[in-house]
PDB file of C-alpha atoms in Angstrom:
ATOM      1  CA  UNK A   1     -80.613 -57.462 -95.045  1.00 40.00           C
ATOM      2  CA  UNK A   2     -80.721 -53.348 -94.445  1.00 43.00           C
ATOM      3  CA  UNK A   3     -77.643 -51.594 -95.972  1.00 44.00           C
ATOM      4  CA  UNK A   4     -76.952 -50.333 -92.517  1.00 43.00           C
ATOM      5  CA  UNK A   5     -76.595 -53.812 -90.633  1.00 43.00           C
ATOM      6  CA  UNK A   6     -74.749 -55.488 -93.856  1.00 47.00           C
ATOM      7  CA  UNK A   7     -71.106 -56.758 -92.792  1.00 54.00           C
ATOM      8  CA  UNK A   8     -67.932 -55.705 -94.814  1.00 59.00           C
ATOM      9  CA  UNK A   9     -65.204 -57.925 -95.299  1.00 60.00           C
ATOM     10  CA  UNK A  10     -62.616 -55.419 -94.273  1.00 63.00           C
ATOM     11  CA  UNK A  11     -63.655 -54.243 -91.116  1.00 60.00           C
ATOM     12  CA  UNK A  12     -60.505 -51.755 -91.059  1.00 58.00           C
ATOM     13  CA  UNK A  13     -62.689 -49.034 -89.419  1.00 59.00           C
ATOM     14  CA  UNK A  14     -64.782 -48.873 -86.644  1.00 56.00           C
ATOM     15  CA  UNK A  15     -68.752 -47.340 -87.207  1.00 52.00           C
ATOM     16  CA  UNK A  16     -69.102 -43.790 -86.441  1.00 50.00           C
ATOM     17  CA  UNK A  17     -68.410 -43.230 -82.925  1.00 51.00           C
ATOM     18  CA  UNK A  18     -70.339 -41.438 -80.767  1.00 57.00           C
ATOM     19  CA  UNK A  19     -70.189 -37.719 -80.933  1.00 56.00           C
ATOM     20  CA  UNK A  20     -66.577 -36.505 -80.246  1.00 63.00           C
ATOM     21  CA  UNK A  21     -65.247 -35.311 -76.200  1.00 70.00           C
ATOM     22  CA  UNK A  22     -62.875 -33.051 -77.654  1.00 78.00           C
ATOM     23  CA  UNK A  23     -63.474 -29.443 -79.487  1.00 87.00           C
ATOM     24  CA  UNK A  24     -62.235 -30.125 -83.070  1.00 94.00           C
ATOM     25  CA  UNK A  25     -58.669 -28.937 -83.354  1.00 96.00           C
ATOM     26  CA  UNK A  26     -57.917 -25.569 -85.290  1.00 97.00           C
ATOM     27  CA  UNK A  27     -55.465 -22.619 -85.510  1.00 97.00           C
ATOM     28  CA  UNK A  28     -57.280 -20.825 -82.406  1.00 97.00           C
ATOM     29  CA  UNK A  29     -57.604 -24.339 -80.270  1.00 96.00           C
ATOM     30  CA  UNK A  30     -53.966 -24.553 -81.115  1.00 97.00           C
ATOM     31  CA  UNK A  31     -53.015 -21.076 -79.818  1.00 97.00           C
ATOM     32  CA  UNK A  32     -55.205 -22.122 -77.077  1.00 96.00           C
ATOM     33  CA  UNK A  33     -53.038 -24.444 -75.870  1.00 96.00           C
ATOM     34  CA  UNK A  34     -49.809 -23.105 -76.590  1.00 96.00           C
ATOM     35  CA  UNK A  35     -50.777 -20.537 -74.070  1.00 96.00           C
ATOM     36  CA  UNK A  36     -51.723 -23.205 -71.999  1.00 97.00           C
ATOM     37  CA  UNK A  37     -48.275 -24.859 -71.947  1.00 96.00           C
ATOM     38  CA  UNK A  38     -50.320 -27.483 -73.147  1.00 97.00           C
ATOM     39  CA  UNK A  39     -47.882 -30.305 -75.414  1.00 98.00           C
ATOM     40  CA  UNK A  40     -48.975 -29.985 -78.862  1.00 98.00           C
ATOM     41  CA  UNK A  41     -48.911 -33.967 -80.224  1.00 98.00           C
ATOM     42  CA  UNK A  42     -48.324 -34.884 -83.890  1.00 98.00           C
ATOM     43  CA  UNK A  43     -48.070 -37.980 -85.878  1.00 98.00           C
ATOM     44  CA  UNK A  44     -47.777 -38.735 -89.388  1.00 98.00           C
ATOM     45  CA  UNK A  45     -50.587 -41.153 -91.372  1.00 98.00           C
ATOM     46  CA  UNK A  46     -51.404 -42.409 -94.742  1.00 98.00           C
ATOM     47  CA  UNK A  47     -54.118 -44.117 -94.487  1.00 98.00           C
ATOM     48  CA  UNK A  48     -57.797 -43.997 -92.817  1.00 97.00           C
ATOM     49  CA  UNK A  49     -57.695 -46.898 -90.687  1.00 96.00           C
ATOM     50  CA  UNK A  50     -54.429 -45.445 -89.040  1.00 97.00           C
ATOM     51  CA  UNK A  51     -55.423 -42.126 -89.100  1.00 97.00           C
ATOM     52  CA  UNK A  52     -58.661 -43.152 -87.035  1.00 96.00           C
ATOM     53  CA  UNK A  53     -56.830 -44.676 -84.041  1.00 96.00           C
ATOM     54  CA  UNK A  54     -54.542 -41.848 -83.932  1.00 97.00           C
ATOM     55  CA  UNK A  55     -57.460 -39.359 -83.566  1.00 96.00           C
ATOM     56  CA  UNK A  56     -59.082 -41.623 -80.815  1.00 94.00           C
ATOM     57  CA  UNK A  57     -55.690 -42.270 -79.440  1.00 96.00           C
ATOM     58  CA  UNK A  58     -55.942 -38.546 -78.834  1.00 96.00           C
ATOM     59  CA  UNK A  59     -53.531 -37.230 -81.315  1.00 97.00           C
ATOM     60  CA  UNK A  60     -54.059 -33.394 -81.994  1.00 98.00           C
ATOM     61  CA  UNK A  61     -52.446 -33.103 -85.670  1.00 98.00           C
ATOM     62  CA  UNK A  62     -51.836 -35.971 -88.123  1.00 98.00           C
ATOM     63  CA  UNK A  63     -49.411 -35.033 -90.578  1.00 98.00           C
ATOM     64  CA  UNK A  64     -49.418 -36.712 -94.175  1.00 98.00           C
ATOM     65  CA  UNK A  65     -46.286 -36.551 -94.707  1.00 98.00           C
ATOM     66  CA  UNK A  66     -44.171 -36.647 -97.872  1.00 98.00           C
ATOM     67  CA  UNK A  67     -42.398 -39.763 -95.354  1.00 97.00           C
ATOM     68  CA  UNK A  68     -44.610 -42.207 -96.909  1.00 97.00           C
ATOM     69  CA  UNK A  69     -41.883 -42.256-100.150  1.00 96.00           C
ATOM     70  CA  UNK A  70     -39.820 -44.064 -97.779  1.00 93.00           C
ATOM     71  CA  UNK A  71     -42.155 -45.972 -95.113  1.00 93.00           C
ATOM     72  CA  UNK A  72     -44.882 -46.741 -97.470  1.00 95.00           C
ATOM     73  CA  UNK A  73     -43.195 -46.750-101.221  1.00 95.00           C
ATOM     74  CA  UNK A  74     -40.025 -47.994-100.637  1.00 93.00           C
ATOM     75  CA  UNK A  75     -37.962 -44.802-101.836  1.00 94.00           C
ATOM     76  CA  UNK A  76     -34.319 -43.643-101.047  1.00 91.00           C
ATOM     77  CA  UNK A  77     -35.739 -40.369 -99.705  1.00 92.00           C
ATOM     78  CA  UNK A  78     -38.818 -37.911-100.115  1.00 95.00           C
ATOM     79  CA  UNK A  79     -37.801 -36.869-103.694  1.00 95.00           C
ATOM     80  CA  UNK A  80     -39.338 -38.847-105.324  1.00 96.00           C
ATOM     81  CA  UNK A  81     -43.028 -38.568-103.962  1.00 98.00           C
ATOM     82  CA  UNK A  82     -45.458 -36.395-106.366  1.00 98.00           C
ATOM     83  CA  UNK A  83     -48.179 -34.306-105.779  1.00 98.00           C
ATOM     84  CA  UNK A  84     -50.830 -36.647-107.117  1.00 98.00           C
ATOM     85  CA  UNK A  85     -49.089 -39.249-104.632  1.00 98.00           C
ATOM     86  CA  UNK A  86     -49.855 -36.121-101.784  1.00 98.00           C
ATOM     87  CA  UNK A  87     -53.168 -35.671-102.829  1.00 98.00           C
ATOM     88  CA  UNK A  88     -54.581 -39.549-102.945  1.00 98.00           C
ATOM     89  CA  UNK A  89     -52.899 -40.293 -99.090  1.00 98.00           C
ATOM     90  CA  UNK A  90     -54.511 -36.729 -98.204  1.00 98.00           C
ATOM     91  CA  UNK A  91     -57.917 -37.789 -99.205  1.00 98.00           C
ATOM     92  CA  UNK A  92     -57.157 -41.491 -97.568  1.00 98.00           C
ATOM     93  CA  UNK A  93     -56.813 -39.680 -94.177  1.00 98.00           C
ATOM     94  CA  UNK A  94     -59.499 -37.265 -94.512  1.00 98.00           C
ATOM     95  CA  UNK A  95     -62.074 -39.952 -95.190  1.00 97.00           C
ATOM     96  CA  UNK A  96     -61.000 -42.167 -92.041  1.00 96.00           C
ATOM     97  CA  UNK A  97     -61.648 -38.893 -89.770  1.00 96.00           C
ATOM     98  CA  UNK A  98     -65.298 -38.252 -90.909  1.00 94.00           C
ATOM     99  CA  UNK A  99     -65.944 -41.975 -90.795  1.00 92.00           C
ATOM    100  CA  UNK A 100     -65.382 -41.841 -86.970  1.00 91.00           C
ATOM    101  CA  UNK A 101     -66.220 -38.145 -86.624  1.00 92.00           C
ATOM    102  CA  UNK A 102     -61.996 -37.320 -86.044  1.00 95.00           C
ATOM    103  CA  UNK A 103     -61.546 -33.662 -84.675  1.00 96.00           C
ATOM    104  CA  UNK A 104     -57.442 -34.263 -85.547  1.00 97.00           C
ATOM    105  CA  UNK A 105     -56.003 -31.213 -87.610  1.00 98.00           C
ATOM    106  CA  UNK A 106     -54.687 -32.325 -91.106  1.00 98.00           C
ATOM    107  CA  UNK A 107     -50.748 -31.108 -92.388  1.00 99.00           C
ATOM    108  CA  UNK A 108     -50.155 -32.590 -95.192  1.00 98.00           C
ATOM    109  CA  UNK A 109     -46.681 -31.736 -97.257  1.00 98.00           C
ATOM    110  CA  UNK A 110     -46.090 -29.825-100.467  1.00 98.00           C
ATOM    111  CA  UNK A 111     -44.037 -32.310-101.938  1.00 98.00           C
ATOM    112  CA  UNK A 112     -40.586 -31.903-103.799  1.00 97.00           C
ATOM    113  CA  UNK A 113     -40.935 -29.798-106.982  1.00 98.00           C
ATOM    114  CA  UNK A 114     -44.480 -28.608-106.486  1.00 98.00           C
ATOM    115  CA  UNK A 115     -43.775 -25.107-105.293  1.00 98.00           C
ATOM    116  CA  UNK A 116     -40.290 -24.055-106.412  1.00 97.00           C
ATOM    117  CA  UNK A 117     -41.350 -22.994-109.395  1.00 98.00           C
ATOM    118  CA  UNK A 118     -43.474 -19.898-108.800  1.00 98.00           C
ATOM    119  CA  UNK A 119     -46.038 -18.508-106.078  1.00 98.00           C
ATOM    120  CA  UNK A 120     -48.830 -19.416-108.558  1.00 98.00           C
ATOM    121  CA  UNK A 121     -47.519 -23.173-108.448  1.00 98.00           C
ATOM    122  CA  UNK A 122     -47.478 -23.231-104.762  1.00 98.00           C
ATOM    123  CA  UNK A 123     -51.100 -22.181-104.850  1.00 98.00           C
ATOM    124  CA  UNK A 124     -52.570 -24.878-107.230  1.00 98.00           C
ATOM    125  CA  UNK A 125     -50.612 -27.530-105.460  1.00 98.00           C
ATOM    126  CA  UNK A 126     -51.852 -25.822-101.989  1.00 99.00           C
ATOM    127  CA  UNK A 127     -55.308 -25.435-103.040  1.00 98.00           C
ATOM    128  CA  UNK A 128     -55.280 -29.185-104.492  1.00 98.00           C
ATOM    129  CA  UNK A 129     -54.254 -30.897-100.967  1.00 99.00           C
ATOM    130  CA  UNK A 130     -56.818 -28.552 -99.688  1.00 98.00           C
ATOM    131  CA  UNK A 131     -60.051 -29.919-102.035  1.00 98.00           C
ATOM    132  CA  UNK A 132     -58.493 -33.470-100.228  1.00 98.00           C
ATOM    133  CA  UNK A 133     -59.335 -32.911 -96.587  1.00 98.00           C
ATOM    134  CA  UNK A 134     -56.240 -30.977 -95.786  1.00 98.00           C
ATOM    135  CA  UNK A 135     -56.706 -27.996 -92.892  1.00 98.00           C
ATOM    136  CA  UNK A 136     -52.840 -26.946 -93.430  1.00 99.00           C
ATOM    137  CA  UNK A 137     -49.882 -27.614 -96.080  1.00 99.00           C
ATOM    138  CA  UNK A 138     -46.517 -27.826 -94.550  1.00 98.00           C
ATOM    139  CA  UNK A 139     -42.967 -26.605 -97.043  1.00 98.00           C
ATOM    140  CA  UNK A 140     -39.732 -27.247 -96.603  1.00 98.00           C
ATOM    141  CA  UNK A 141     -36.907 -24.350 -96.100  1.00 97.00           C
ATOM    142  CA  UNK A 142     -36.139 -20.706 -95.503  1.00 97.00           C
ATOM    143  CA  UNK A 143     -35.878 -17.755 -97.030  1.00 97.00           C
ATOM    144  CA  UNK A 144     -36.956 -18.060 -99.864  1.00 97.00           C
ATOM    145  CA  UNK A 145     -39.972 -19.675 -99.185  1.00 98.00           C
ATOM    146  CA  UNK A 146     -40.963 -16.741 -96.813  1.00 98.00           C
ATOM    147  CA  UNK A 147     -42.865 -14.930 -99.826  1.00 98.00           C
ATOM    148  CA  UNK A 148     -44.650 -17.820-101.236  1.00 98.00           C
ATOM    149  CA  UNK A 149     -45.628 -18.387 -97.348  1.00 98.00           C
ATOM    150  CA  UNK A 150     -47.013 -14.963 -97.526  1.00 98.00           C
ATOM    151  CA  UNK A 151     -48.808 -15.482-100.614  1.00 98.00           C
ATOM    152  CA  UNK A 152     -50.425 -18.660 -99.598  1.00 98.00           C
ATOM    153  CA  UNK A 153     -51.591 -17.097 -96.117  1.00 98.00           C
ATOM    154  CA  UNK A 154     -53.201 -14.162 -97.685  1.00 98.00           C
ATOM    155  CA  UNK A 155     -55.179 -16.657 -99.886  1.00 98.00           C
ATOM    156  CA  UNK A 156     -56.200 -18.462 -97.063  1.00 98.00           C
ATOM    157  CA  UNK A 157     -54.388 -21.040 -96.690  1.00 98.00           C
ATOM    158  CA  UNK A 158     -52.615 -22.163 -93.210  1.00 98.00           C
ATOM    159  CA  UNK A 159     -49.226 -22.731 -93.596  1.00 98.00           C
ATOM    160  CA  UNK A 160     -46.488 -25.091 -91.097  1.00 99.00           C
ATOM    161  CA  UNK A 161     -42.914 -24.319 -92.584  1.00 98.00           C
ATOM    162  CA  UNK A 162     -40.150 -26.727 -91.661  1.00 98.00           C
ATOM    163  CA  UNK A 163     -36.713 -25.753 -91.150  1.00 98.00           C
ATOM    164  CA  UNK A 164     -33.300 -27.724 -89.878  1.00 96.00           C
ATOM    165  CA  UNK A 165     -33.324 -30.806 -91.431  1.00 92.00           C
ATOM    166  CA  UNK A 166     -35.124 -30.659 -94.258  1.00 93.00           C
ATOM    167  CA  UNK A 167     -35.109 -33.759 -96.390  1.00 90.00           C
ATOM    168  CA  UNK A 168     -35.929 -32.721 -99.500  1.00 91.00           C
ATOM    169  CA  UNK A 169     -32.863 -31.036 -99.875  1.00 83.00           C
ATOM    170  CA  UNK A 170     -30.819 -33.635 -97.926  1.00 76.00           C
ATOM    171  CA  UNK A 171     -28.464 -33.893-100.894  1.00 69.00           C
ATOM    172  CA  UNK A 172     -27.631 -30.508-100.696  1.00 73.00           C
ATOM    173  CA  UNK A 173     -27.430 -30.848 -96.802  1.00 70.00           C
ATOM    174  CA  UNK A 174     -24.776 -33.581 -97.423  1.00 68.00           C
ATOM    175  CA  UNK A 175     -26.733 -35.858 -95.651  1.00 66.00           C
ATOM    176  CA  UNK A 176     -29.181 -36.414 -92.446  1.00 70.00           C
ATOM    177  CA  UNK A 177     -27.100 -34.073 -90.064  1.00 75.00           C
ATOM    178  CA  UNK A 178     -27.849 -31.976 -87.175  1.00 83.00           C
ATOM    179  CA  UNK A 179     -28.574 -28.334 -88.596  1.00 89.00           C
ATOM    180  CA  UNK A 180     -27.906 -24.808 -86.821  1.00 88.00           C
ATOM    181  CA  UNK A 181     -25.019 -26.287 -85.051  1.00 89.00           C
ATOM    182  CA  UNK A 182     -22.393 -23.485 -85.992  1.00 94.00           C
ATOM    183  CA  UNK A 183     -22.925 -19.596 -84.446  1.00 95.00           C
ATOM    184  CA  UNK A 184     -23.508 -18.760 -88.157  1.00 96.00           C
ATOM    185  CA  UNK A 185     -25.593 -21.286 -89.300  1.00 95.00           C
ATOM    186  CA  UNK A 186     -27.941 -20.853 -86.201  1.00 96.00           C
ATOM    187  CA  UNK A 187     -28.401 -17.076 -86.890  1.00 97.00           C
ATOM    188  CA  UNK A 188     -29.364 -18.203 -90.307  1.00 97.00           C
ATOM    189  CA  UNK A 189     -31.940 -20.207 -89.009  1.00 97.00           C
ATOM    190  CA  UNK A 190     -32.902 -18.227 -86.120  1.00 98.00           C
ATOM    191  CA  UNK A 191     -33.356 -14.846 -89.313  1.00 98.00           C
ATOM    192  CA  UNK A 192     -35.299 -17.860 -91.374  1.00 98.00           C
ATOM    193  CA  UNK A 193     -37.391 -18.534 -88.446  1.00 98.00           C
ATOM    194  CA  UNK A 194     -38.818 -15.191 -87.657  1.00 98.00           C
ATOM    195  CA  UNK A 195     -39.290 -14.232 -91.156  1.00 98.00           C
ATOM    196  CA  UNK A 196     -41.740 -16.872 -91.569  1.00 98.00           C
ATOM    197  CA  UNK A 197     -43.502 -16.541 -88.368  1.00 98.00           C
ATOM    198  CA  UNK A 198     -43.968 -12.533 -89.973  1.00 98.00           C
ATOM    199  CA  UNK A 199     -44.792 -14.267 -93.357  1.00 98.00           C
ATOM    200  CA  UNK A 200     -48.093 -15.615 -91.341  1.00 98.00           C
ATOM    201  CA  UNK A 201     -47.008 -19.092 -90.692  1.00 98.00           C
ATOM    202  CA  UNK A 202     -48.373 -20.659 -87.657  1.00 98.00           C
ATOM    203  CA  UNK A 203     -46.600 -23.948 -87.225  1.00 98.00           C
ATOM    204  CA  UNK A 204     -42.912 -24.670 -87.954  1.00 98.00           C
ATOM    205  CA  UNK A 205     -41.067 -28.124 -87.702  1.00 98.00           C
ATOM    206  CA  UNK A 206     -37.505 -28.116 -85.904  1.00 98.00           C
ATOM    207  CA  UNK A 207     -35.948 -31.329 -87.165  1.00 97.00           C
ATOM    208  CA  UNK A 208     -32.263 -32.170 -86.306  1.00 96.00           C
ATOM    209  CA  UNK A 209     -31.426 -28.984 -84.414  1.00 97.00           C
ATOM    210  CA  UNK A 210     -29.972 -28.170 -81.461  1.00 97.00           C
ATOM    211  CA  UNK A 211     -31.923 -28.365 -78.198  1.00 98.00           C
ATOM    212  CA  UNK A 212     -30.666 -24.904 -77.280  1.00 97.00           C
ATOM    213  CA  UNK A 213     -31.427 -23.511 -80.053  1.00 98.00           C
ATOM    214  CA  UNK A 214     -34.599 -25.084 -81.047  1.00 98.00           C
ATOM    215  CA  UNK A 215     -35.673 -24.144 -76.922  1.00 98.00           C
ATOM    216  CA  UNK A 216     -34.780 -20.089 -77.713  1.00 98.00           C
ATOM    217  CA  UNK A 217     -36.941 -20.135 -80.874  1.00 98.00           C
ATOM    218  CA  UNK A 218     -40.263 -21.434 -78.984  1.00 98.00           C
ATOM    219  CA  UNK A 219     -39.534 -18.997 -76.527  1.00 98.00           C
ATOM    220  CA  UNK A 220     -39.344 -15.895 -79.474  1.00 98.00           C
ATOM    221  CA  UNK A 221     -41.971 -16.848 -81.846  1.00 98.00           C
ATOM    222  CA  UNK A 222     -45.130 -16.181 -79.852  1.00 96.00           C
ATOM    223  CA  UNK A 223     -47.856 -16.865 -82.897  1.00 95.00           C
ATOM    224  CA  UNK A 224     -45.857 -19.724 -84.673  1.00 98.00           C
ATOM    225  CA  UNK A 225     -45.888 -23.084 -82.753  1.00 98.00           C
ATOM    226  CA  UNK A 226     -42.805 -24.755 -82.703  1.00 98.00           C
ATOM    227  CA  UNK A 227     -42.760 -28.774 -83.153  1.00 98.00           C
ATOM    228  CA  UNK A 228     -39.927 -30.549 -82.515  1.00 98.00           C
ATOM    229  CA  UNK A 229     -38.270 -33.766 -84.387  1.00 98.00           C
ATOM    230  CA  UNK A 230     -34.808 -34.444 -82.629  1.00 97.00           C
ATOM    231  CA  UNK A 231     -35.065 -30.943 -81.592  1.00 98.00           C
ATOM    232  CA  UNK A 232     -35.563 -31.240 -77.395  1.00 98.00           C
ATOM    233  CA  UNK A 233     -38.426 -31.179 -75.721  1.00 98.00           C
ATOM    234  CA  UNK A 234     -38.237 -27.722 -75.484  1.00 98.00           C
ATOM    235  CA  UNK A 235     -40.320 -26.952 -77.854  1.00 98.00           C
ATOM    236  CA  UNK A 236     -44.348 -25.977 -77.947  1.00 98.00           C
ATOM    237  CA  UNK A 237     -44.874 -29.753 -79.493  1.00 98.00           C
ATOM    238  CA  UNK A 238     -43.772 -32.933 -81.087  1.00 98.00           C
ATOM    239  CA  UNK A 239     -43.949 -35.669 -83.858  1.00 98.00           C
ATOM    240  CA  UNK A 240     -42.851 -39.042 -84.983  1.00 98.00           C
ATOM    241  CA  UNK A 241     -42.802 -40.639 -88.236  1.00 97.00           C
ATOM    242  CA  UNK A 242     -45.693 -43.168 -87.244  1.00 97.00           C
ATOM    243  CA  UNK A 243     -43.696 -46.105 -88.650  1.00 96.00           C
ATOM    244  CA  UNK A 244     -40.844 -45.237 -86.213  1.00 96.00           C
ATOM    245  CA  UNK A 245     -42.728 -44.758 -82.743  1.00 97.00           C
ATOM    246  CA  UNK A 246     -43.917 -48.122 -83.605  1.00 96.00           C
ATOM    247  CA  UNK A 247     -40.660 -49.938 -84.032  1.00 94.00           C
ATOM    248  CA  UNK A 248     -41.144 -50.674 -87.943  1.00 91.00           C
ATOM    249  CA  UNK A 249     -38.184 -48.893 -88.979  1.00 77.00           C
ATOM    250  CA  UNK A 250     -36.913 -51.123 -92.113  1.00 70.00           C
ATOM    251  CA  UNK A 251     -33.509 -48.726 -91.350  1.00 71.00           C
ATOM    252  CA  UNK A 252     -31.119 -47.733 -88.480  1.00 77.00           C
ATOM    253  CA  UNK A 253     -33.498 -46.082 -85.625  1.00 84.00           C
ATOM    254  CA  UNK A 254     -32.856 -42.255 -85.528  1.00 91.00           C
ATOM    255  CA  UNK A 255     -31.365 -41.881 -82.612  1.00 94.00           C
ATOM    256  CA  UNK A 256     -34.371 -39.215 -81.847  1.00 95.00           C
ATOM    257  CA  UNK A 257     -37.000 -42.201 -81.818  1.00 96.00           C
ATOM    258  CA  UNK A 258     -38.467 -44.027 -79.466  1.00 95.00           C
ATOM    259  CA  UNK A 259     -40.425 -46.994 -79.804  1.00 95.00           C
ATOM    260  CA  UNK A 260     -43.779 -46.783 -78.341  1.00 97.00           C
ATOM    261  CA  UNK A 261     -45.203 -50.139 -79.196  1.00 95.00           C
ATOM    262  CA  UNK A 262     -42.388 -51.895 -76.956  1.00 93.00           C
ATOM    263  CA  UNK A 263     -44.645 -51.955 -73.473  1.00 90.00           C
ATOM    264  CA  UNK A 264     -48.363 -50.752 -75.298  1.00 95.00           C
ATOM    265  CA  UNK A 265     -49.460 -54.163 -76.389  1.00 90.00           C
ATOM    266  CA  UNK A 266     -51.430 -52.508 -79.613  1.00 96.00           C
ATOM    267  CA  UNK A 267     -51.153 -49.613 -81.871  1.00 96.00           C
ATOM    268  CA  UNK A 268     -53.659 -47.451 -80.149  1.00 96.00           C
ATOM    269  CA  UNK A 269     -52.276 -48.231 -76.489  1.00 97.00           C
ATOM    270  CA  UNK A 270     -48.534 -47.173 -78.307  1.00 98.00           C
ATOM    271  CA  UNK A 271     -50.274 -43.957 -79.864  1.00 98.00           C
ATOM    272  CA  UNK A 272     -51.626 -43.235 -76.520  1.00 97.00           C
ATOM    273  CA  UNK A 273     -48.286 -43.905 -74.740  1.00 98.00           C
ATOM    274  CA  UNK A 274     -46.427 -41.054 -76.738  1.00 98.00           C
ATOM    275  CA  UNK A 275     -49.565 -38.517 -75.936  1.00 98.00           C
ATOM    276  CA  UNK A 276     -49.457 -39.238 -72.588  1.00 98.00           C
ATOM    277  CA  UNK A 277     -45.651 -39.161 -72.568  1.00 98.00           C
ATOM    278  CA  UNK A 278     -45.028 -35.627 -74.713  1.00 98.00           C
ATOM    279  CA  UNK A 279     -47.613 -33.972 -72.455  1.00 98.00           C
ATOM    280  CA  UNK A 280     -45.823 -34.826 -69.305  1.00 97.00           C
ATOM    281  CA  UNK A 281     -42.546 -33.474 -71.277  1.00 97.00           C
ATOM    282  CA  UNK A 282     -41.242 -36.917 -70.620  1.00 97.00           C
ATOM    283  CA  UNK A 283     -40.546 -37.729 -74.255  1.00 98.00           C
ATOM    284  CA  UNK A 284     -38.242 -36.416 -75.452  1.00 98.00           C
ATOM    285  CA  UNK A 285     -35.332 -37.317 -73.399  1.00 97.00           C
ATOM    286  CA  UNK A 286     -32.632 -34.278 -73.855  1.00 97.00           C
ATOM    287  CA  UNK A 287     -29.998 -36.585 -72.746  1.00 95.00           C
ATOM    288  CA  UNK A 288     -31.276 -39.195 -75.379  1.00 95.00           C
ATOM    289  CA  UNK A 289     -32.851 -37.763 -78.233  1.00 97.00           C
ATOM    290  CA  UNK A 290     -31.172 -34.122 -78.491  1.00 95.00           C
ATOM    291  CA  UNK A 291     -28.261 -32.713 -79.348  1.00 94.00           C
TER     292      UNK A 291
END
């Protein structure tokens, strides 16, 4: 039988579709649609198969995020996750897009310890996730983070930052708690904010901050797009731990998630609900997922 019509026994992924409707996703698209008003939509995936559906599901960005210590590992929190971890989830995802011709745009994390050290680190780590499939890395914190952003752009490398919540420090946080709740503490992060944006980041996570707050920010930082996790639905775009939106929490639900796979019937139809439902700026629900 011809190595083309040969059946696998793990038919995980469907052949390579036809070509793809949309434009492939990338930093202009994106400031495309910002300008648009047009919902930015982002989940996380580890894995080809998943990372498929989500693309035909119509997800712009997958994120592989340094969540999969704790949804696919089993971990306390994110700290424990290593590069090399990054790197072979990274590839996973990349290879399930050019199996079915994906146009999603890749984020994939810098994990915990891999660019604290120096600039230099950041770079190798950066330019590892990068041979993988990755369009973007993503980093955790402020201000001092806004040179090694800077360092990383000039290079060439596309940066998302992520500020609020940001659990790789959560033990310093004292926990998972709402961030930039105080006058002080949201000028901190409003001063963080802008000085990455000027560092050349053009994406930056809002997790766990205030609605108000996170809603002012999208509105000031014109050329960095805003994406919101329990932030409002203020902002230019959202994203979901995939586990969650599906209802396969092994934890207490954030109270910032909502299950998608409820009313969908399958994965896809649940992947397809939350597009639908971020672009009408139905999900989130201020009153239910903000603070």
């Amino acid at each position: 039988m011809p190595a083309s019509t040969t059946a696998t026994p793990y038919g995980t992924l469907p052949p390579a579709s036809p070509l793809p409707q949309r434009r492939p996703v990338s930093l202009p698209r994106l400031q495309q649609m910002r300008e648009a008003g047009d919902k930015i939509t982002m989940l996380t995936a580890y894995d080809a198969t998943f990372a498929a559906v989500a693309d035909a599901a119509g997800v712009e960005c997958l994120l592989v995020g340094d969540s999969l210590g704790m949804v696919c590992q089993g971990l306390a929190s994110t700290v424990g996750v290593t590069l090399e971890t990054m790197i072979y989830h990274t590839d996973s995802v990349a290879r399930g897009l050019r199996r079915v011709q994906g146009t999603a745009w890749v984020v994939s994390d810098l994990p915990f310890g891999s660019y604290h050290e120096s600039k230099e680190q950041a770079m190798r780590s950066a330019s590892a996730l990068m041979h993988a499939g990755a369009h973007m890395v993503k980093l955790e914190g402020g201000g001092w983070t806004t040179e090694t952003v800077r360092f990383l752009v000039e290079r060439g490398i596309p940066v998302c930052a992520h500020l609020g919540l940001t659990p790789q420090t959560v033990h310093a946080l004292g926990g998972y708690r709402v961030q930039g709740k105080s006058e002080q503490a949201a000028q901190t992060l409003r001063r963080h904010a802008h000085e990455l944006q000027d560092a050349g980041a053009t994406m930056v996570v809002l997790e766990m901050v205030p609605a108000e707050l996170a809603t002012e920010l999208t509105q000031e930082l014109t050329h960095c797009h805003t994406i919101g996790i329990g932030a409002g639905n203020g902002t230019a775009g959202q994203v979901l731990v995939l586990h969650d939106m599906l209802g396969m929490n092994l934890g207490k639900m954030a109270k910032f998630v909502h299950n998608f796979m409820q009313d969908a019937g399958s994965v896809r139809g649940a992947m397809e609900a939350y597009v639908r439902a971020v672009k009408a700026g139905a999900f989130p629900d201020n009153a239910l997922h903000a603070w």
